[in-house]
mmCIF file with all atom_site columns, C-alpha atoms in Angstrom:
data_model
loop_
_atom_site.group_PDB
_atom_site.id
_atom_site.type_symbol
_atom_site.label_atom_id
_atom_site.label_alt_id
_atom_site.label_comp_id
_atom_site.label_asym_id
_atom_site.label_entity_id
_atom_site.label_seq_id
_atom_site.pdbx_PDB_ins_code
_atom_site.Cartn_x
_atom_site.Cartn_y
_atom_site.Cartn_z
_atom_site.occupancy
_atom_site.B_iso_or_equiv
_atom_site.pdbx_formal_charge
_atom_site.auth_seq_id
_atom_site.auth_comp_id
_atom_site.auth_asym_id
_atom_site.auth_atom_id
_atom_site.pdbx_PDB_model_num
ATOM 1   C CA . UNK W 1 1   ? -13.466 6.467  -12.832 1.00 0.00 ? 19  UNK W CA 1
ATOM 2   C CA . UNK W 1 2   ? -11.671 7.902  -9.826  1.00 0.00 ? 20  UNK W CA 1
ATOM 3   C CA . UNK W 1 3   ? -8.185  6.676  -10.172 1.00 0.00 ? 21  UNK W CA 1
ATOM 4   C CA . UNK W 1 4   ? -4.384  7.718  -9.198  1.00 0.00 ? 22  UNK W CA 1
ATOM 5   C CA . UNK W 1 5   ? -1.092  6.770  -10.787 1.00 0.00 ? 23  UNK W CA 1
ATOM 6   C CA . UNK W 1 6   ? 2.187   8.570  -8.550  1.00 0.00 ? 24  UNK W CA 1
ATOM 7   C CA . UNK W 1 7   ? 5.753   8.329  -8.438  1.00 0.00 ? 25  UNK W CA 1
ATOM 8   C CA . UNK W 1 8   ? 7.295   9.972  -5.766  1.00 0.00 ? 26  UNK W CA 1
ATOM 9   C CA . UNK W 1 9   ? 9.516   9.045  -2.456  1.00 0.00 ? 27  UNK W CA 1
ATOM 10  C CA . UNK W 1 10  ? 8.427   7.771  0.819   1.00 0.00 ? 28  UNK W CA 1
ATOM 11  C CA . UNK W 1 11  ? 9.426   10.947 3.232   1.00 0.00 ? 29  UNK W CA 1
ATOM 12  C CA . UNK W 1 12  ? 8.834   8.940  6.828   1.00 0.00 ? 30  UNK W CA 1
ATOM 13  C CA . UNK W 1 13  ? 9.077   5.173  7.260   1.00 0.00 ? 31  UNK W CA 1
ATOM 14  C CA . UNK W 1 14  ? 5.273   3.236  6.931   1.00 0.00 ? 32  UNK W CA 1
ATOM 15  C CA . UNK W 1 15  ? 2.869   3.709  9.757   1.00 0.00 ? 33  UNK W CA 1
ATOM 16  C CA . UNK W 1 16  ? 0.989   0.574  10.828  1.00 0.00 ? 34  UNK W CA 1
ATOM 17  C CA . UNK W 1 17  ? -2.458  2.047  11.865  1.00 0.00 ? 35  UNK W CA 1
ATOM 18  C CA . UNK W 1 18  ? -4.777  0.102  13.590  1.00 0.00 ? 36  UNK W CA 1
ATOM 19  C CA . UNK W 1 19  ? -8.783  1.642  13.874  1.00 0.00 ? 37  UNK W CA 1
ATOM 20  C CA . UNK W 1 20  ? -11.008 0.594  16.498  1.00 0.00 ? 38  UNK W CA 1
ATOM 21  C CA . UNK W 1 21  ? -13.958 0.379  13.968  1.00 0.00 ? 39  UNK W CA 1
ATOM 22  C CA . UNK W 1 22  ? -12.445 -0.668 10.570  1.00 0.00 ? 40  UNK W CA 1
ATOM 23  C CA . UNK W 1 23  ? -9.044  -2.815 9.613   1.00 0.00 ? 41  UNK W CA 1
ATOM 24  C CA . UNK W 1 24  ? -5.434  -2.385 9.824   1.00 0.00 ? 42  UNK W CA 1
ATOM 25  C CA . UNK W 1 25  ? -3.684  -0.358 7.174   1.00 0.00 ? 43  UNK W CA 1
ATOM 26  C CA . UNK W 1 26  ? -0.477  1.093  6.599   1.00 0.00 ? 44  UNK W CA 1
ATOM 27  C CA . UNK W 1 27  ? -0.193  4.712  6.052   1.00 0.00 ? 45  UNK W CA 1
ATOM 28  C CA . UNK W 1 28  ? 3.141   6.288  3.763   1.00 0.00 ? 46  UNK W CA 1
ATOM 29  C CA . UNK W 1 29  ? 3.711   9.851  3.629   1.00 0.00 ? 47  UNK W CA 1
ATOM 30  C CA . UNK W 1 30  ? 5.158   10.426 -0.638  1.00 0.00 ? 48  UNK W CA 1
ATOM 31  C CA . UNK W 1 31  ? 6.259   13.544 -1.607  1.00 0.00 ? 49  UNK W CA 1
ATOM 32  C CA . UNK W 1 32  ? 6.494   14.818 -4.838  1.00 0.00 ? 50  UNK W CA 1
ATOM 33  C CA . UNK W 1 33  ? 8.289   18.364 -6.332  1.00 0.00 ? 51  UNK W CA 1
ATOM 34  C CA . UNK W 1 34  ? 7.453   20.260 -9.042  1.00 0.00 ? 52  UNK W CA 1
ATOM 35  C CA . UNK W 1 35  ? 8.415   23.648 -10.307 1.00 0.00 ? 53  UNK W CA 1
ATOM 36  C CA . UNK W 1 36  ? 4.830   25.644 -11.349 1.00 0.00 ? 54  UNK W CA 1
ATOM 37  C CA . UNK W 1 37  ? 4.358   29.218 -12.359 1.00 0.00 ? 55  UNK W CA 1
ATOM 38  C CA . UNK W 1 38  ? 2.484   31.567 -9.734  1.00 0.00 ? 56  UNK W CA 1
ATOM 39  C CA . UNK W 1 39  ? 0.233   34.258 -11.263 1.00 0.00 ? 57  UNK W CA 1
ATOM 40  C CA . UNK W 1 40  ? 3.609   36.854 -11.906 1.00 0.00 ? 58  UNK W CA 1
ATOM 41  C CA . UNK W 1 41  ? 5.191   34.218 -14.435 1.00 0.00 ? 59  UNK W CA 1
ATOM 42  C CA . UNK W 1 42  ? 7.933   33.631 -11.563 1.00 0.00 ? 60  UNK W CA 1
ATOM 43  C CA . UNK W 1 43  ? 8.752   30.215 -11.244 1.00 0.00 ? 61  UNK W CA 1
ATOM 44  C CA . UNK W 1 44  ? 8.420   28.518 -7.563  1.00 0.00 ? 62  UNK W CA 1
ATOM 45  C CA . UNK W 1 45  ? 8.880   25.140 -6.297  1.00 0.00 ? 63  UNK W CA 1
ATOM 46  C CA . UNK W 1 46  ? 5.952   23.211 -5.337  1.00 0.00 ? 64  UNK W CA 1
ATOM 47  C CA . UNK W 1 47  ? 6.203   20.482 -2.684  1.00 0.00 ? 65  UNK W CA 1
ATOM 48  C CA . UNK W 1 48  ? 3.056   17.937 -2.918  1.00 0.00 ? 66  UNK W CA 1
ATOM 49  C CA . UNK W 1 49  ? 2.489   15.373 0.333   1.00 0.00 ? 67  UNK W CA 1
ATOM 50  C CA . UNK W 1 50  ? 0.537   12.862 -0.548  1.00 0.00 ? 68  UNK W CA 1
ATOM 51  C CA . UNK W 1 51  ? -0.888  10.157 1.971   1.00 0.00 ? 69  UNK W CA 1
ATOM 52  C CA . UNK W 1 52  ? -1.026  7.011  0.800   1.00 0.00 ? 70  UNK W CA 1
ATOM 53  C CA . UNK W 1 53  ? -3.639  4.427  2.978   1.00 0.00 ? 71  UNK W CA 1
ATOM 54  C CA . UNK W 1 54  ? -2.991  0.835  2.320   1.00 0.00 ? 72  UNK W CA 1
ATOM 55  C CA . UNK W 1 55  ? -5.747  -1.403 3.065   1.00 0.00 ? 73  UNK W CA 1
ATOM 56  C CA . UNK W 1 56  ? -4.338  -4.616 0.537   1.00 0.00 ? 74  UNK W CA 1
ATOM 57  C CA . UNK W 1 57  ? -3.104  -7.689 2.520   1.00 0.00 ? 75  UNK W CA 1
ATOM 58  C CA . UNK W 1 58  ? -0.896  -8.622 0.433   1.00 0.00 ? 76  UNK W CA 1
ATOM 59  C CA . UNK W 1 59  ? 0.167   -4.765 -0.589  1.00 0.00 ? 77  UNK W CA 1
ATOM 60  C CA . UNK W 1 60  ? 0.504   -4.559 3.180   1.00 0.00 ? 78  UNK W CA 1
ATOM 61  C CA . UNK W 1 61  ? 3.157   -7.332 3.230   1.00 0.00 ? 79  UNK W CA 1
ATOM 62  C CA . UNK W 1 62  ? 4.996   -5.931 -0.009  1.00 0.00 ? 80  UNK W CA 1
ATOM 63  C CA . UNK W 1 63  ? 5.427   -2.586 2.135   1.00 0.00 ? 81  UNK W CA 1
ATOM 64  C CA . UNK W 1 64  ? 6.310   -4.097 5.598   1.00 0.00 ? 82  UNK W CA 1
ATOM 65  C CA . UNK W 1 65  ? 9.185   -5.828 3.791   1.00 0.00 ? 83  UNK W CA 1
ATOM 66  C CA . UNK W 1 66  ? 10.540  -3.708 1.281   1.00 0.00 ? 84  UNK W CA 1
ATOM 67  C CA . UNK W 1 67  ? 9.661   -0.052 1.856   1.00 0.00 ? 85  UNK W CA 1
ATOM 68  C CA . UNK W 1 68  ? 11.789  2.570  4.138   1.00 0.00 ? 86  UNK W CA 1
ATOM 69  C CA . UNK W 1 69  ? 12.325  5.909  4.289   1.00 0.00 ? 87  UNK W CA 1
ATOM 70  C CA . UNK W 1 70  ? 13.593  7.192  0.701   1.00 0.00 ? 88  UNK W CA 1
ATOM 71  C CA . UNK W 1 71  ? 12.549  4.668  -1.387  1.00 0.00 ? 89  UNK W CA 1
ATOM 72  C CA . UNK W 1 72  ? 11.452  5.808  -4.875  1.00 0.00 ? 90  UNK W CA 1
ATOM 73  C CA . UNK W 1 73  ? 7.690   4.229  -5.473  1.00 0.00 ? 91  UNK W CA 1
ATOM 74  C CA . UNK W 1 74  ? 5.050   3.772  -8.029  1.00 0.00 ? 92  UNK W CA 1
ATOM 75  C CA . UNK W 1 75  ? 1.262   3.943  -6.437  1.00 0.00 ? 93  UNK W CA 1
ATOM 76  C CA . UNK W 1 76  ? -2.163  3.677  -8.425  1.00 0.00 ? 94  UNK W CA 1
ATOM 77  C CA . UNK W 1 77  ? -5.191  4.034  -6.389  1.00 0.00 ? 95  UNK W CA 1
ATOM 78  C CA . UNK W 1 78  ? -7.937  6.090  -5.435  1.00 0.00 ? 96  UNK W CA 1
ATOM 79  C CA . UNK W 1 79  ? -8.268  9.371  -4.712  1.00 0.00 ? 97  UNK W CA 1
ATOM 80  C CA . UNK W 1 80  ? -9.563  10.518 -1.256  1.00 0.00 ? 98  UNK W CA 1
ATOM 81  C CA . UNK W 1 81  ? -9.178  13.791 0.299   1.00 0.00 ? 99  UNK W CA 1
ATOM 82  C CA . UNK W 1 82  ? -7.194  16.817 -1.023  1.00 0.00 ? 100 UNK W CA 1
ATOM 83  C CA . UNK W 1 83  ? -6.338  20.162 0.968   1.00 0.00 ? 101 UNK W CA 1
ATOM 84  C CA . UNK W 1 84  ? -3.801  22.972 0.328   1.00 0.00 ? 102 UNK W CA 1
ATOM 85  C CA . UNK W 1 85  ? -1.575  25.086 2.310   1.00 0.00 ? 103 UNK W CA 1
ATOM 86  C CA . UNK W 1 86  ? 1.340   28.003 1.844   1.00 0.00 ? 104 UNK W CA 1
ATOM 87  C CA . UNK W 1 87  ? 3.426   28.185 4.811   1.00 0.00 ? 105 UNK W CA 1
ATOM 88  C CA . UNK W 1 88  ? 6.070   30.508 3.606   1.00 0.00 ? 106 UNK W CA 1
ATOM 89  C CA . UNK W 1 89  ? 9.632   29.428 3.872   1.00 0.00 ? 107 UNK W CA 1
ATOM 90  C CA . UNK W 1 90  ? 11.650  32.292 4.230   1.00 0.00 ? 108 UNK W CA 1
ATOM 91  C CA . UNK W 1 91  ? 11.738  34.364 0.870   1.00 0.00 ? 109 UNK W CA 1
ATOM 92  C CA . UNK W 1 92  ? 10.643  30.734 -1.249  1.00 0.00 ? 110 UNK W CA 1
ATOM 93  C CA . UNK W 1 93  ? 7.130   30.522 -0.134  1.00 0.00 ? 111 UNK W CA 1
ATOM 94  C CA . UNK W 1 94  ? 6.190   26.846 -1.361  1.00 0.00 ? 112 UNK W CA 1
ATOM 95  C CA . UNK W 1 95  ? 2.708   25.457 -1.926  1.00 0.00 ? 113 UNK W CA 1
ATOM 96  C CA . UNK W 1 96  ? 1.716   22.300 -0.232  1.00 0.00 ? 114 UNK W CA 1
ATOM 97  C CA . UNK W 1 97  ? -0.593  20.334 -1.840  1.00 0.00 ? 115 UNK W CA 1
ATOM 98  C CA . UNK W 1 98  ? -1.756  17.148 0.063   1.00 0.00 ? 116 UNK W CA 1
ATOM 99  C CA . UNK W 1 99  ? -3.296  14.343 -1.574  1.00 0.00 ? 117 UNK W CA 1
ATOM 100 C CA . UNK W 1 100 ? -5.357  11.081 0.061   1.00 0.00 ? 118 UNK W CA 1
ATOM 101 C CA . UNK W 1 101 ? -4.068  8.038  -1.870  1.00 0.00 ? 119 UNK W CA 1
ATOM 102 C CA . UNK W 1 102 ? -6.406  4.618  -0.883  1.00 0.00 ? 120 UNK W CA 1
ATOM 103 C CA . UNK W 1 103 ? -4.702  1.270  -2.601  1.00 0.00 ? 121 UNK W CA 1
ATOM 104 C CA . UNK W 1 104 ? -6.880  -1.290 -2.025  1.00 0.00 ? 122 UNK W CA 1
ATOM 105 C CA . UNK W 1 105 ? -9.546  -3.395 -4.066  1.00 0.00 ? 123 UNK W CA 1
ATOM 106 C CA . UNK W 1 106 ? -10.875 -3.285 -6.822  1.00 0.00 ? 124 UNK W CA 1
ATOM 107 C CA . UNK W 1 107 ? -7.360  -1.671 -8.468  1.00 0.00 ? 125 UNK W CA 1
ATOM 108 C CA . UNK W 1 108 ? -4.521  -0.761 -6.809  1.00 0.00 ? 126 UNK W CA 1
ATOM 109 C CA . UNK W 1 109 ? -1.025  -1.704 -7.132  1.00 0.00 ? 127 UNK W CA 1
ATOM 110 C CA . UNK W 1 110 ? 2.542   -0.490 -5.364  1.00 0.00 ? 128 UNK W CA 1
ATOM 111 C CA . UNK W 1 111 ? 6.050   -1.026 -6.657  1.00 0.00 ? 129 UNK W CA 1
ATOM 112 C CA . UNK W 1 112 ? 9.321   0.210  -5.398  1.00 0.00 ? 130 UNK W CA 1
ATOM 113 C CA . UNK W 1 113 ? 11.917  1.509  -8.107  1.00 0.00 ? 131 UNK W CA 1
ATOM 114 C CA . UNK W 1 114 ? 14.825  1.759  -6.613  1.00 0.00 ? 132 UNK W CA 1
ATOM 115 C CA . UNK W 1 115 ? 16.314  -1.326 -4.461  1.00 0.00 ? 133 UNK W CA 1
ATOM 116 C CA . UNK W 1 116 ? 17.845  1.221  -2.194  1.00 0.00 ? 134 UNK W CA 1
ATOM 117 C CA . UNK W 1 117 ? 16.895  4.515  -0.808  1.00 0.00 ? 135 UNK W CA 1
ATOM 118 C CA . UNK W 1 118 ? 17.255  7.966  -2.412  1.00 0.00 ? 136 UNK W CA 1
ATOM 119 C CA . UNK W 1 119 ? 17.993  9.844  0.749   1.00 0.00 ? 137 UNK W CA 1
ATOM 120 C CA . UNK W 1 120 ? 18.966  13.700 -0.850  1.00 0.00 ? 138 UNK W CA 1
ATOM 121 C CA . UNK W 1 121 ? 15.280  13.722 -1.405  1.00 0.00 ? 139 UNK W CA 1
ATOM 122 C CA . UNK W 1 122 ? 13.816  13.249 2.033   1.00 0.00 ? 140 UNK W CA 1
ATOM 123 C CA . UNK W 1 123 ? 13.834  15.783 4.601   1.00 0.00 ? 141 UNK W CA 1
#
């Protein structure tokens, strides 16, 4: 079974896509942190963007009135694409590991935690 379950905080505001070829869907950008050992034993932050694709009408609805920048959310969905990156940030270099969320049918499911946003999280 290829199923998700993620808490993390929505970085940018939703993105109403439109595609010529299939539906509308929203798009968030959620990032999670974690610390994780390298190979050393040092300890380093890790920084994981995850794009979440929202194809469920009524999902879609949820988002357009309750989600912004900041707010703390609860996804399950499917996994889709994953790629990683280390871009180097000075002396922390900081994994990136993005993630391809899709919430849609048959299970998926989006809840906000927070009534208001968490905005010392987002950059």
């Amino acid at each position: 079974m290829n199923r998700v379950s993620l808490i993390g905080y929505l970085n940018d505001e939703p993105q109403i896509m439109a595609a010529k070829t299939t539906y509308e869907h929203i798009v968030l950008d959620v990032v999670t942190r974690d610390l994780c050992c390298d190979i050393c034993g040092i300890q380093r932050p890790m920084r994981r963007e995850h794009k979440v694709i929202i194809i469920d009408e009524i999902i879609k609805e949820y988002v357009q009135l309750f989600m912004q920048k900041g707010s703390n959310v609860f996804i399950e969905g499917q996994l889709g694409h994953v790629s990683n990156t280390q871009p180097g940030n000075g002396n922390l270099p900081e994994t990136v590991i993005n993630a391809e969320i899709i919430v849609g049918p048959p299970y998926g499911c989006l809840r906000c935690l927070h009534e208001k946003p968490v905005t010392e999280f987002s950059e």
